[in-house]
GROMACS .gro file of N, CA and C in nm:
model
  477
    1MET      N    1  10.523   7.795   7.655
    1MET     CA    2  10.424   7.756   7.706
    1MET      C    3  10.381   7.683   7.796
    2ARG      N    4  10.283   7.690   7.885
    2ARG     CA    5  10.255   7.581   7.996
    2ARG      C    6  10.200   7.462   7.954
    3GLN      N    7  10.283   7.317   7.939
    3GLN     CA    8  10.223   7.231   7.868
    3GLN      C    9  10.095   7.199   8.021
    4GLY      N   10  10.007   7.112   7.943
    4GLY     CA   11   9.905   7.035   7.909
    4GLY      C   12   9.746   7.155   7.998
    5PRO      N   13   9.661   7.135   7.999
    5PRO     CA   14   9.508   7.185   8.013
    5PRO      C   15   9.554   7.277   8.146
    6ARG      N   16   9.445   7.393   8.158
    6ARG     CA   17   9.448   7.477   8.236
    6ARG      C   18   9.367   7.449   8.368
    7PRO      N   19   9.472   7.455   8.474
    7PRO     CA   20   9.393   7.412   8.628
    7PRO      C   21   9.259   7.499   8.683
    8GLU      N   22   9.197   7.388   8.698
    8GLU     CA   23   8.986   7.507   8.737
    8GLU      C   24   9.101   7.585   8.863
    9THR      N   25   9.003   7.712   8.808
    9THR     CA   26   9.011   7.851   8.955
    9THR      C   27   8.845   7.804   8.962
   10THR      N   28   8.845   7.949   9.069
   10THR     CA   29   8.724   7.987   9.100
   10THR      C   30   8.761   8.115   9.095
   11GLU      N   31   8.601   8.182   9.065
   11GLU     CA   32   8.523   8.225   8.953
   11GLU      C   33   8.503   8.419   9.040
   12CYS      N   34   8.551   8.418   9.115
   12CYS     CA   35   8.535   8.531   9.228
   12CYS      C   36   8.645   8.479   9.326
   13ALA      N   37   8.644   8.672   9.413
   13ALA     CA   38   8.710   8.616   9.529
   13ALA      C   39   8.690   8.546   9.716
   14PRO      N   40   8.714   8.440   9.708
   14PRO     CA   41   8.834   8.441   9.669
   14PRO      C   42   8.926   8.371   9.569
   15HIS      N   43   8.990   8.450   9.481
   15HIS     CA   44   9.026   8.345   9.379
   15HIS      C   45   9.126   8.246   9.393
   16GLU      N   46   9.084   8.145   9.447
   16GLU     CA   47   9.171   8.070   9.393
   16GLU      C   48   9.228   7.905   9.331
   17GLN      N   49   9.336   7.851   9.273
   17GLN     CA   50   9.364   7.730   9.226
   17GLN      C   51   9.266   7.633   9.275
   18VAL      N   52   9.183   7.567   9.179
   18VAL     CA   53   9.175   7.416   9.319
   18VAL      C   54   9.204   7.311   9.200
   19SER      N   55   9.310   7.317   9.109
   19SER     CA   56   9.315   7.199   9.052
   19SER      C   57   9.498   7.175   9.045
   20GLN      N   58   9.540   7.091   9.008
   20GLN     CA   59   9.718   7.114   8.996
   20GLN      C   60   9.754   7.215   9.058
   21ASN      N   61   9.758   7.150   9.223
   21ASN     CA   62   9.769   7.255   9.277
   21ASN      C   63   9.971   7.196   9.325
   22SER      N   64  10.060   7.254   9.316
   22SER     CA   65  10.168   7.245   9.416
   22SER      C   66  10.260   7.136   9.499
   23SER      N   67  10.269   6.995   9.487
   23SER     CA   68  10.303   6.978   9.586
   23SER      C   69  10.425   6.981   9.715
   24ALA      N   70  10.426   6.984   9.830
   24ALA     CA   71  10.450   7.044   9.984
   24ALA      C   72  10.548   7.105   9.926
   25GLU      N   73  10.639   7.000   9.873
   25GLU     CA   74  10.786   7.031   9.812
   25GLU      C   75  10.815   7.132   9.723
   26ILE      N   76  10.776   7.187   9.665
   26ILE     CA   77  10.747   7.276   9.517
   26ILE      C   78  10.719   7.309   9.576
   27HIS      N   79  10.625   7.385   9.646
   27HIS     CA   80  10.562   7.537   9.717
   27HIS      C   81  10.642   7.572   9.769
   28ALA      N   82  10.684   7.462   9.859
   28ALA     CA   83  10.819   7.516   9.932
   28ALA      C   84  10.946   7.578   9.882
   29LEU      N   85  11.010   7.518   9.767
   29LEU     CA   86  11.058   7.553   9.736
   29LEU      C   87  11.092   7.673   9.677
   30PHE      N   88  10.965   7.656   9.656
   30PHE     CA   89  10.900   7.812   9.483
   30PHE      C   90  10.912   8.002   9.633
   31LYS      N   91  10.889   7.918   9.686
   31LYS     CA   92  10.879   8.026   9.853
   31LYS      C   93  11.024   8.109   9.910
   32GLN      N   94  11.038   7.968   9.845
   32GLN     CA   95  11.201   7.959   9.955
   32GLN      C   96  11.269   8.063   9.847
   33LYS      N   97  11.258   7.991   9.675
   33LYS     CA   98  11.295   8.120   9.577
   33LYS      C   99  11.246   8.172   9.564
   34ALA      N  100  11.101   8.276   9.610
   34ALA     CA  101  11.058   8.419   9.599
   34ALA      C  102  11.074   8.504   9.704
   35PHE      N  103  11.080   8.447   9.836
   35PHE     CA  104  11.171   8.526   9.959
   35PHE      C  105  11.299   8.570   9.955
   36ALA      N  106  11.374   8.513   9.883
   36ALA     CA  107  11.503   8.545   9.796
   36ALA      C  108  11.565   8.695   9.740
   37LEU      N  109  11.449   8.660   9.698
   37LEU     CA  110  11.437   8.795   9.546
   37LEU      C  111  11.473   8.875   9.654
   38PRO      N  112  11.567   8.991   9.644
   38PRO     CA  113  11.684   9.129   9.724
   38PRO      C  114  11.572   9.210   9.696
   39PHE      N  115  11.575   9.293   9.861
   39PHE     CA  116  11.505   9.425   9.912
   39PHE      C  117  11.363   9.329  10.008
   40VAL      N  118  11.333   9.218   9.942
   40VAL     CA  119  11.149   9.166   9.959
   40VAL      C  120  11.203   9.168  10.105
   41GLU      N  121  11.038   9.172  10.202
   41GLU     CA  122  11.009   9.180  10.302
   41GLU      C  123  10.844   9.085  10.288
   42ARG      N  124  10.892   8.969  10.377
   42ARG     CA  125  10.784   8.871  10.367
   42ARG      C  126  10.710   8.908  10.500
   43CYS      N  127  10.607   8.918  10.469
   43CYS     CA  128  10.456   8.974  10.566
   43CYS      C  129  10.395   8.884  10.536
   44ARG      N  130  10.276   8.878  10.654
   44ARG     CA  131  10.113   8.840  10.588
   44ARG      C  132  10.057   8.907  10.507
   45SER      N  133   9.971   8.851  10.424
   45SER     CA  134   9.915   8.972  10.333
   45SER      C  135   9.826   9.047  10.329
   46GLY      N  136   9.846   9.173  10.295
   46GLY     CA  137   9.696   9.238  10.357
   46GLY      C  138   9.596   9.272  10.276
   47ILE      N  139   9.598   9.178  10.117
   47ILE     CA  140   9.458   9.162  10.062
   47ILE      C  141   9.404   8.990  10.047
   48SER      N  142   9.503   8.914  10.100
   48SER     CA  143   9.509   8.787  10.078
   48SER      C  144   9.365   8.709  10.178
   49VAL      N  145   9.359   8.542  10.153
   49VAL     CA  146   9.309   8.443  10.253
   49VAL      C  147   9.427   8.482  10.346
   50PRO      N  148   9.344   8.361  10.495
   50PRO     CA  149   9.480   8.420  10.555
   50PRO      C  150   9.542   8.277  10.510
   51GLY      N  151   9.723   8.303  10.575
   51GLY     CA  152   9.795   8.221  10.557
   51GLY      C  153   9.874   8.259  10.442
   52ALA      N  154   9.810   8.342  10.366
   52ALA     CA  155   9.917   8.387  10.172
   52ALA      C  156  10.023   8.489  10.242
   53GLU      N  157  10.090   8.499  10.190
   53GLU     CA  158  10.251   8.545  10.273
   53GLU      C  159  10.276   8.659  10.103
   54ALA      N  160  10.310   8.828  10.179
   54ALA     CA  161  10.333   8.872  10.090
   54ALA      C  162  10.481   8.930  10.029
   55LEU      N  163  10.473   8.967   9.921
   55LEU     CA  164  10.588   9.000   9.902
   55LEU      C  165  10.631   9.181   9.914
   56VAL      N  166  10.716   9.273   9.976
   56VAL     CA  167  10.665   9.316  10.026
   56VAL      C  168  10.813   9.444  10.029
   57LEU      N  169  10.816   9.550   9.983
   57LEU     CA  170  10.938   9.620   9.934
   57LEU      C  171  10.941   9.723  10.041
   58PRO      N  172  11.036   9.725  10.121
   58PRO     CA  173  11.133   9.867  10.183
   58PRO      C  174  11.040   9.975  10.128
   59ARG      N  175  11.041  10.119  10.163
   59ARG     CA  176  10.960  10.251  10.075
   59ARG      C  177  11.058  10.312  10.047
   60PRO      N  178  11.237  10.291  10.033
   60PRO     CA  179  11.331  10.316   9.954
   60PRO      C  180  11.299  10.227   9.820
   61HIS      N  181  11.311  10.126   9.808
   61HIS     CA  182  11.249  10.044   9.685
   61HIS      C  183  11.151  10.008   9.580
   62ALA      N  184  11.103  10.088   9.671
   62ALA     CA  185  10.908  10.070   9.624
   62ALA      C  186  10.888  10.180   9.554
   63CYS      N  187  10.960  10.189   9.465
   63CYS     CA  188  10.969  10.311   9.347
   63CYS      C  189  10.864  10.289   9.200
   64GLY      N  190  10.813  10.194   9.194
   64GLY     CA  191  10.702  10.101   9.046
   64GLY      C  192  10.556  10.253   9.064
   65PRO      N  193  10.479  10.224   8.959
   65PRO     CA  194  10.406  10.335   8.933
   65PRO      C  195  10.285  10.248   9.084
   66ARG      N  196  10.199  10.325   9.087
   66ARG     CA  197  10.071  10.321   9.176
   66ARG      C  198  10.041  10.139   9.121
   67GLU      N  199  10.059  10.107   9.008
   67GLU     CA  200   9.973   9.980   8.971
   67GLU      C  201  10.006   9.894   8.942
   68ALA      N  202  10.179   9.909   9.010
   68ALA     CA  203  10.219   9.827   9.058
   68ALA      C  204  10.240   9.719   9.201
   69PHE      N  205  10.167   9.790   9.233
   69PHE     CA  206  10.134   9.743   9.427
   69PHE      C  207  10.005   9.692   9.407
   70MET      N  208   9.944   9.603   9.509
   70MET     CA  209   9.844   9.544   9.533
   70MET      C  210   9.797   9.636   9.657
   71ILE      N  211   9.875   9.656   9.721
   71ILE     CA  212   9.839   9.729   9.836
   71ILE      C  213   9.974   9.751   9.915
   72GLY      N  214   9.946   9.868  10.007
   72GLY     CA  215  10.063   9.965   9.998
   72GLY      C  216  10.176   9.966   9.917
   73ARG      N  217  10.258   9.833   9.974
   73ARG     CA  218  10.421   9.812   9.870
   73ARG      C  219  10.357   9.697   9.875
   74GLU      N  220  10.289   9.609   9.866
   74GLU     CA  221  10.213   9.464   9.897
   74GLU      C  222  10.286   9.440   9.752
   75PHE      N  223  10.373   9.391   9.609
   75PHE     CA  224  10.324   9.381   9.454
   75PHE      C  225  10.267   9.272   9.475
   76ALA      N  226  10.277   9.140   9.534
   76ALA     CA  227  10.297   8.999   9.511
   76ALA      C  228  10.222   8.910   9.641
   77HIS      N  229  10.158   8.855   9.598
   77HIS     CA  230  10.143   8.712   9.735
   77HIS      C  231  10.205   8.531   9.702
   78VAL      N  232  10.213   8.500   9.736
   78VAL     CA  233  10.195   8.300   9.713
   78VAL      C  234  10.067   8.230   9.795
   79HIS      N  235   9.955   8.200   9.769
   79HIS     CA  236   9.882   8.158   9.823
   79HIS      C  237   9.923   8.018   9.946
   80PRO      N  238   9.805   7.981  10.010
   80PRO     CA  239   9.916   7.837  10.127
   80PRO      C  240   9.890   7.745   9.980
   81ALA      N  241   9.971   7.636  10.109
   81ALA     CA  242  10.017   7.548  10.045
   81ALA      C  243   9.898   7.414   9.953
   82TYR      N  244   9.832   7.506   9.991
   82TYR     CA  245   9.656   7.365   9.921
   82TYR      C  246   9.668   7.370   9.824
   83ASP      N  247   9.669   7.601   9.736
   83ASP     CA  248   9.636   7.653   9.641
   83ASP      C  249   9.756   7.626   9.510
   84GLY      N  250   9.811   7.714   9.618
   84GLY     CA  251  10.012   7.732   9.602
   84GLY      C  252  10.001   7.832   9.487
   85SER      N  253   9.866   7.938   9.436
   85SER     CA  254   9.880   8.019   9.310
   85SER      C  255   9.938   8.154   9.378
   86SER      N  256   9.968   8.206   9.279
   86SER     CA  257   9.998   8.356   9.342
   86SER      C  258   9.962   8.482   9.294
   87HIS      N  259   9.892   8.559   9.328
   87HIS     CA  260   9.840   8.691   9.253
   87HIS      C  261   9.956   8.786   9.250
   88MET      N  262   9.997   8.829   9.160
   88MET     CA  263  10.110   8.944   9.136
   88MET      C  264  10.032   9.002   9.011
   89MET      N  265  10.111   9.228   9.064
   89MET     CA  266  10.067   9.294   8.915
   89MET      C  267  10.240   9.300   8.822
   90LEU      N  268  10.142   9.263   8.704
   90LEU     CA  269  10.245   9.326   8.573
   90LEU      C  270  10.239   9.418   8.507
   91PRO      N  271  10.344   9.452   8.437
   91PRO     CA  272  10.298   9.531   8.308
   91PRO      C  273  10.251   9.504   8.277
   92LEU      N  274  10.167   9.619   8.185
   92LEU     CA  275  10.011   9.502   8.100
   92LEU      C  276  10.076   9.418   7.963
   93ALA      N  277  10.175   9.429   7.950
   93ALA     CA  278  10.291   9.367   7.790
   93ALA      C  279  10.292   9.245   7.860
   94ALA      N  280  10.353   9.247   7.933
   94ALA     CA  281  10.350   9.118   8.059
   94ALA      C  282  10.198   8.973   8.086
   95VAL      N  283  10.083   9.114   8.128
   95VAL     CA  284   9.993   9.014   8.114
   95VAL      C  285   9.967   8.915   8.062
   96GLU      N  286   9.918   9.006   7.933
   96GLU     CA  287   9.869   8.961   7.773
   96GLU      C  288   9.962   8.818   7.779
   97GLU      N  289  10.135   8.782   7.796
   97GLU     CA  290  10.206   8.697   7.716
   97GLU      C  291  10.215   8.600   7.830
   98LEU      N  292  10.205   8.646   7.955
   98LEU     CA  293  10.139   8.538   8.078
   98LEU      C  294  10.037   8.437   8.061
   99ILE      N  295   9.964   8.507   7.996
   99ILE     CA  296   9.768   8.399   7.975
   99ILE      C  297   9.789   8.401   7.814
  100ALA      N  298   9.900   8.442   7.729
  100ALA     CA  299   9.864   8.436   7.621
  100ALA      C  300   9.955   8.233   7.630
  101LYS      N  301  10.032   8.256   7.685
  101LYS     CA  302  10.099   8.104   7.665
  101LYS      C  303  10.139   8.012   7.837
  102GLY      N  304   9.950   8.073   7.879
  102GLY     CA  305   9.892   7.943   7.994
  102GLY      C  306   9.947   7.981   8.082
  103TRP      N  307  10.042   8.076   8.141
  103TRP     CA  308  10.078   8.013   8.246
  103TRP      C  309   9.960   8.100   8.368
  104GLY      N  310   9.924   8.180   8.293
  104GLY     CA  311   9.817   8.254   8.421
  104GLY      C  312   9.684   8.308   8.397
  105GLU      N  313   9.587   8.363   8.431
  105GLU     CA  314   9.489   8.508   8.429
  105GLU      C  315   9.414   8.591   8.509
  106GLN      N  316   9.388   8.702   8.442
  106GLN     CA  317   9.336   8.804   8.536
  106GLN      C  318   9.269   8.724   8.590
  107HIS      N  319   9.279   8.857   8.689
  107HIS     CA  320   9.241   8.810   8.813
  107HIS      C  321   9.066   8.884   8.796
  108PRO      N  322   8.957   8.746   8.814
  108PRO     CA  323   8.818   8.840   8.808
  108PRO      C  324   8.788   8.963   8.900
  109MET      N  325   8.818   9.037   8.978
  109MET     CA  326   8.818   9.124   9.056
  109MET      C  327   8.873   9.279   8.912
  110ALA      N  328   8.974   9.193   8.845
  110ALA     CA  329   9.004   9.349   8.774
  110ALA      C  330   8.989   9.292   8.621
  111SER      N  331   8.917   9.157   8.578
  111SER     CA  332   8.815   9.128   8.426
  111SER      C  333   8.688   9.230   8.465
  112ALA      N  334   8.681   9.284   8.605
  112ALA     CA  335   8.513   9.349   8.645
  112ALA      C  336   8.551   9.495   8.660
  113GLY      N  337   8.680   9.520   8.611
  113GLY     CA  338   8.678   9.682   8.667
  113GLY      C  339   8.703   9.744   8.793
  114TYR      N  340   8.673   9.641   8.930
  114TYR     CA  341   8.727   9.712   9.083
  114TYR      C  342   8.883   9.708   9.072
  115ILE      N  343   8.943   9.626   9.002
  115ILE     CA  344   9.085   9.678   9.056
  115ILE      C  345   9.199   9.638   8.923
  116PRO      N  346   9.313   9.696   8.909
  116PRO     CA  347   9.394   9.735   8.808
  116PRO      C  348   9.401   9.595   8.652
  117ALA      N  349   9.347   9.612   8.595
  117ALA     CA  350   9.394   9.533   8.471
  117ALA      C  351   9.471   9.434   8.475
  118ASN      N  352   9.637   9.494   8.549
  118ASN     CA  353   9.741   9.389   8.541
  118ASN      C  354   9.759   9.306   8.668
  119ALA      N  355   9.620   9.323   8.718
  119ALA     CA  356   9.600   9.284   8.893
  119ALA      C  357   9.583   9.056   8.819
  120ILE      N  358   9.750   8.998   8.873
  120ILE     CA  359   9.714   8.842   8.742
  120ILE      C  360   9.712   8.732   8.901
  121MET      N  361   9.714   8.593   8.829
  121MET     CA  362   9.755   8.545   8.907
  121MET      C  363   9.816   8.431   8.828
  122ALA      N  364   9.962   8.385   8.883
  122ALA     CA  365  10.007   8.284   8.811
  122ALA      C  366  10.016   8.199   8.874
  123PHE      N  367   9.999   8.110   8.765
  123PHE     CA  368   9.953   7.916   8.837
  123PHE      C  369  10.065   7.877   8.948
  124ALA      N  370  10.061   7.806   8.982
  124ALA     CA  371  10.140   7.709   9.086
  124ALA      C  372  10.188   7.584   9.018
  125PRO      N  373  10.353   7.615   9.043
  125PRO     CA  374  10.359   7.541   8.970
  125PRO      C  375  10.393   7.417   8.976
  126ARG      N  376  10.431   7.319   8.878
  126ARG     CA  377  10.444   7.110   8.895
  126ARG      C  378  10.584   7.097   8.986
  127ASP      N  379  10.618   7.137   8.899
  127ASP     CA  380  10.801   7.044   8.967
  127ASP      C  381  10.878   7.212   8.932
  128GLU      N  382  10.992   7.181   8.972
  128GLU     CA  383  11.117   7.273   8.957
  128GLU      C  384  11.142   7.323   8.848
  129ALA      N  385  11.069   7.261   8.726
  129ALA     CA  386  11.094   7.331   8.612
  129ALA      C  387  11.011   7.484   8.571
  130GLU      N  388  10.952   7.380   8.662
  130GLU     CA  389  10.817   7.508   8.656
  130GLU      C  390  10.853   7.642   8.773
  131VAL      N  391  10.910   7.606   8.905
  131VAL     CA  392  10.925   7.724   9.004
  131VAL      C  393  10.997   7.759   8.908
  132ASP      N  394  11.148   7.698   8.820
  132ASP     CA  395  11.230   7.875   8.766
  132ASP      C  396  11.128   7.948   8.686
  133VAL      N  397  11.000   7.895   8.568
  133VAL     CA  398  10.937   8.012   8.527
  133VAL      C  399  10.881   8.124   8.586
  134MET      N  400  10.853   8.041   8.675
  134MET     CA  401  10.761   8.096   8.799
  134MET      C  402  10.892   8.224   8.924
  135ILE      N  403  10.915   8.175   8.868
  135ILE     CA  404  11.071   8.285   8.948
  135ILE      C  405  11.071   8.390   8.798
  136LYS      N  406  11.132   8.355   8.697
  136LYS     CA  407  11.109   8.489   8.626
  136LYS      C  408  10.996   8.564   8.613
  137ILE      N  409  10.861   8.505   8.653
  137ILE     CA  410  10.690   8.537   8.588
  137ILE      C  411  10.741   8.659   8.724
  138LEU      N  412  10.778   8.608   8.850
  138LEU     CA  413  10.790   8.698   8.990
  138LEU      C  414  10.848   8.813   8.968
  139THR      N  415  10.977   8.758   8.886
  139THR     CA  416  11.120   8.860   8.895
  139THR      C  417  11.088   8.938   8.798
  140THR      N  418  10.990   8.950   8.695
  140THR     CA  419  10.889   9.013   8.614
  140THR      C  420  10.859   9.164   8.718
  141SER      N  421  10.734   9.130   8.768
  141SER     CA  422  10.680   9.188   8.900
  141SER      C  423  10.763   9.258   8.957
  142TRP      N  424  10.833   9.205   9.050
  142TRP     CA  425  10.956   9.243   9.134
  142TRP      C  426  11.010   9.432   9.068
  143GLY      N  427  11.056   9.398   8.943
  143GLY     CA  428  11.115   9.481   8.873
  143GLY      C  429  11.015   9.596   8.851
  144PHE      N  430  10.901   9.547   8.839
  144PHE     CA  431  10.857   9.701   8.847
  144PHE      C  432  10.717   9.742   8.932
  145ALA      N  433  10.796   9.696   9.076
  145ALA     CA  434  10.710   9.729   9.227
  145ALA      C  435  10.822   9.819   9.215
  146ARG      N  436  10.976   9.756   9.204
  146ARG     CA  437  11.067   9.823   9.158
  146ARG      C  438  11.088   9.974   9.142
  147GLY      N  439  11.060   9.927   8.986
  147GLY     CA  440  11.052  10.120   8.934
  147GLY      C  441  11.150  10.051   8.809
  148LYS      N  442  11.209   9.931   8.794
  148LYS     CA  443  11.258   9.951   8.727
  148LYS      C  444  11.198   9.893   8.570
  149LEU      N  445  11.086   9.907   8.478
  149LEU     CA  446  11.006   9.810   8.404
  149LEU      C  447  10.906   9.940   8.381
  150ALA      N  448  10.856   9.929   8.291
  150ALA     CA  449  10.752  10.060   8.268
  150ALA      C  450  10.664   9.982   8.231
  151ASN      N  451  10.564  10.012   8.270
  151ASN     CA  452  10.414  10.022   8.188
  151ASN      C  453  10.368  10.004   8.081
  152PRO      N  454  10.413   9.941   8.000
  152PRO     CA  455  10.398  10.006   7.828
  152PRO      C  456  10.261  10.016   7.784
  153ALA      N  457  10.237  10.136   7.734
  153ALA     CA  458  10.115  10.190   7.669
  153ALA      C  459  10.084  10.201   7.545
  154PRO      N  460   9.950  10.203   7.500
  154PRO     CA  461  10.006  10.201   7.310
  154PRO      C  462  10.022  10.362   7.272
  155THR      N  463  10.086  10.390   7.199
  155THR     CA  464  10.213  10.539   7.130
  155THR      C  465  10.137  10.556   6.951
  156GLN      N  466  10.075  10.673   7.019
  156GLN     CA  467   9.961  10.738   6.940
  156GLN      C  468  10.103  10.786   6.855
  157ILE      N  469  10.171  10.779   6.664
  157ILE     CA  470  10.224  10.908   6.609
  157ILE      C  471  10.132  10.957   6.532
  158HIS      N  472  10.195  11.072   6.534
  158HIS     CA  473  10.080  11.177   6.489
  158HIS      C  474  10.186  11.241   6.340
  159ASP      N  475  10.092  11.246   6.256
  159ASP     CA  476  10.190  11.341   6.131
  159ASP      C  477  10.202  11.501   6.166
   0.00000   0.00000   0.00000
C-alpha cells in the first residue's frame, strides 16, 4: 500500500500530477532505472506533453497485444520533473491492484472510454523506496509490451 493521501491530479488531458511530486534527485533516479530496462529505447513521447520521455521497444521485442501500447511501440512515458508521474499500459488485473493499493489511477480518457481501460497514471515516487515500487510497476508494463504477460479476462466455464 502506498502511504499517505492520494496526490492531486488533473481531471482532463493533459493528465498531470499536481501535488506530491518527486524531488529532482528522485525523478532522476527513477528515470535512470526506468531507461535501464533491457531493449528499451528512450524517445520523445509521441502522445504526451513536451518534455515527456517515452519507453519504446524495438520492433522485434514489441510482441505484446495492441492494448499494451499507447501509440506505436510506446508502452509508457515519464512526465517532466515538474510532474514526475508516468503513464503506462498494464494488464487489467494489474490496473485493479495498482488502484486498490493507491499507486495510481486510471487515465481520465480511459475512464471516458476514449482509450483502452488499461491506460493508467502511476504516481510520482517520493523517495528511493517508492522508486523501487515504481520500477516493479513499470516492469509489469514492460513485460506486457514484450508479450511476456497476458491481459487476463474473465473466463466463463459452462457445464
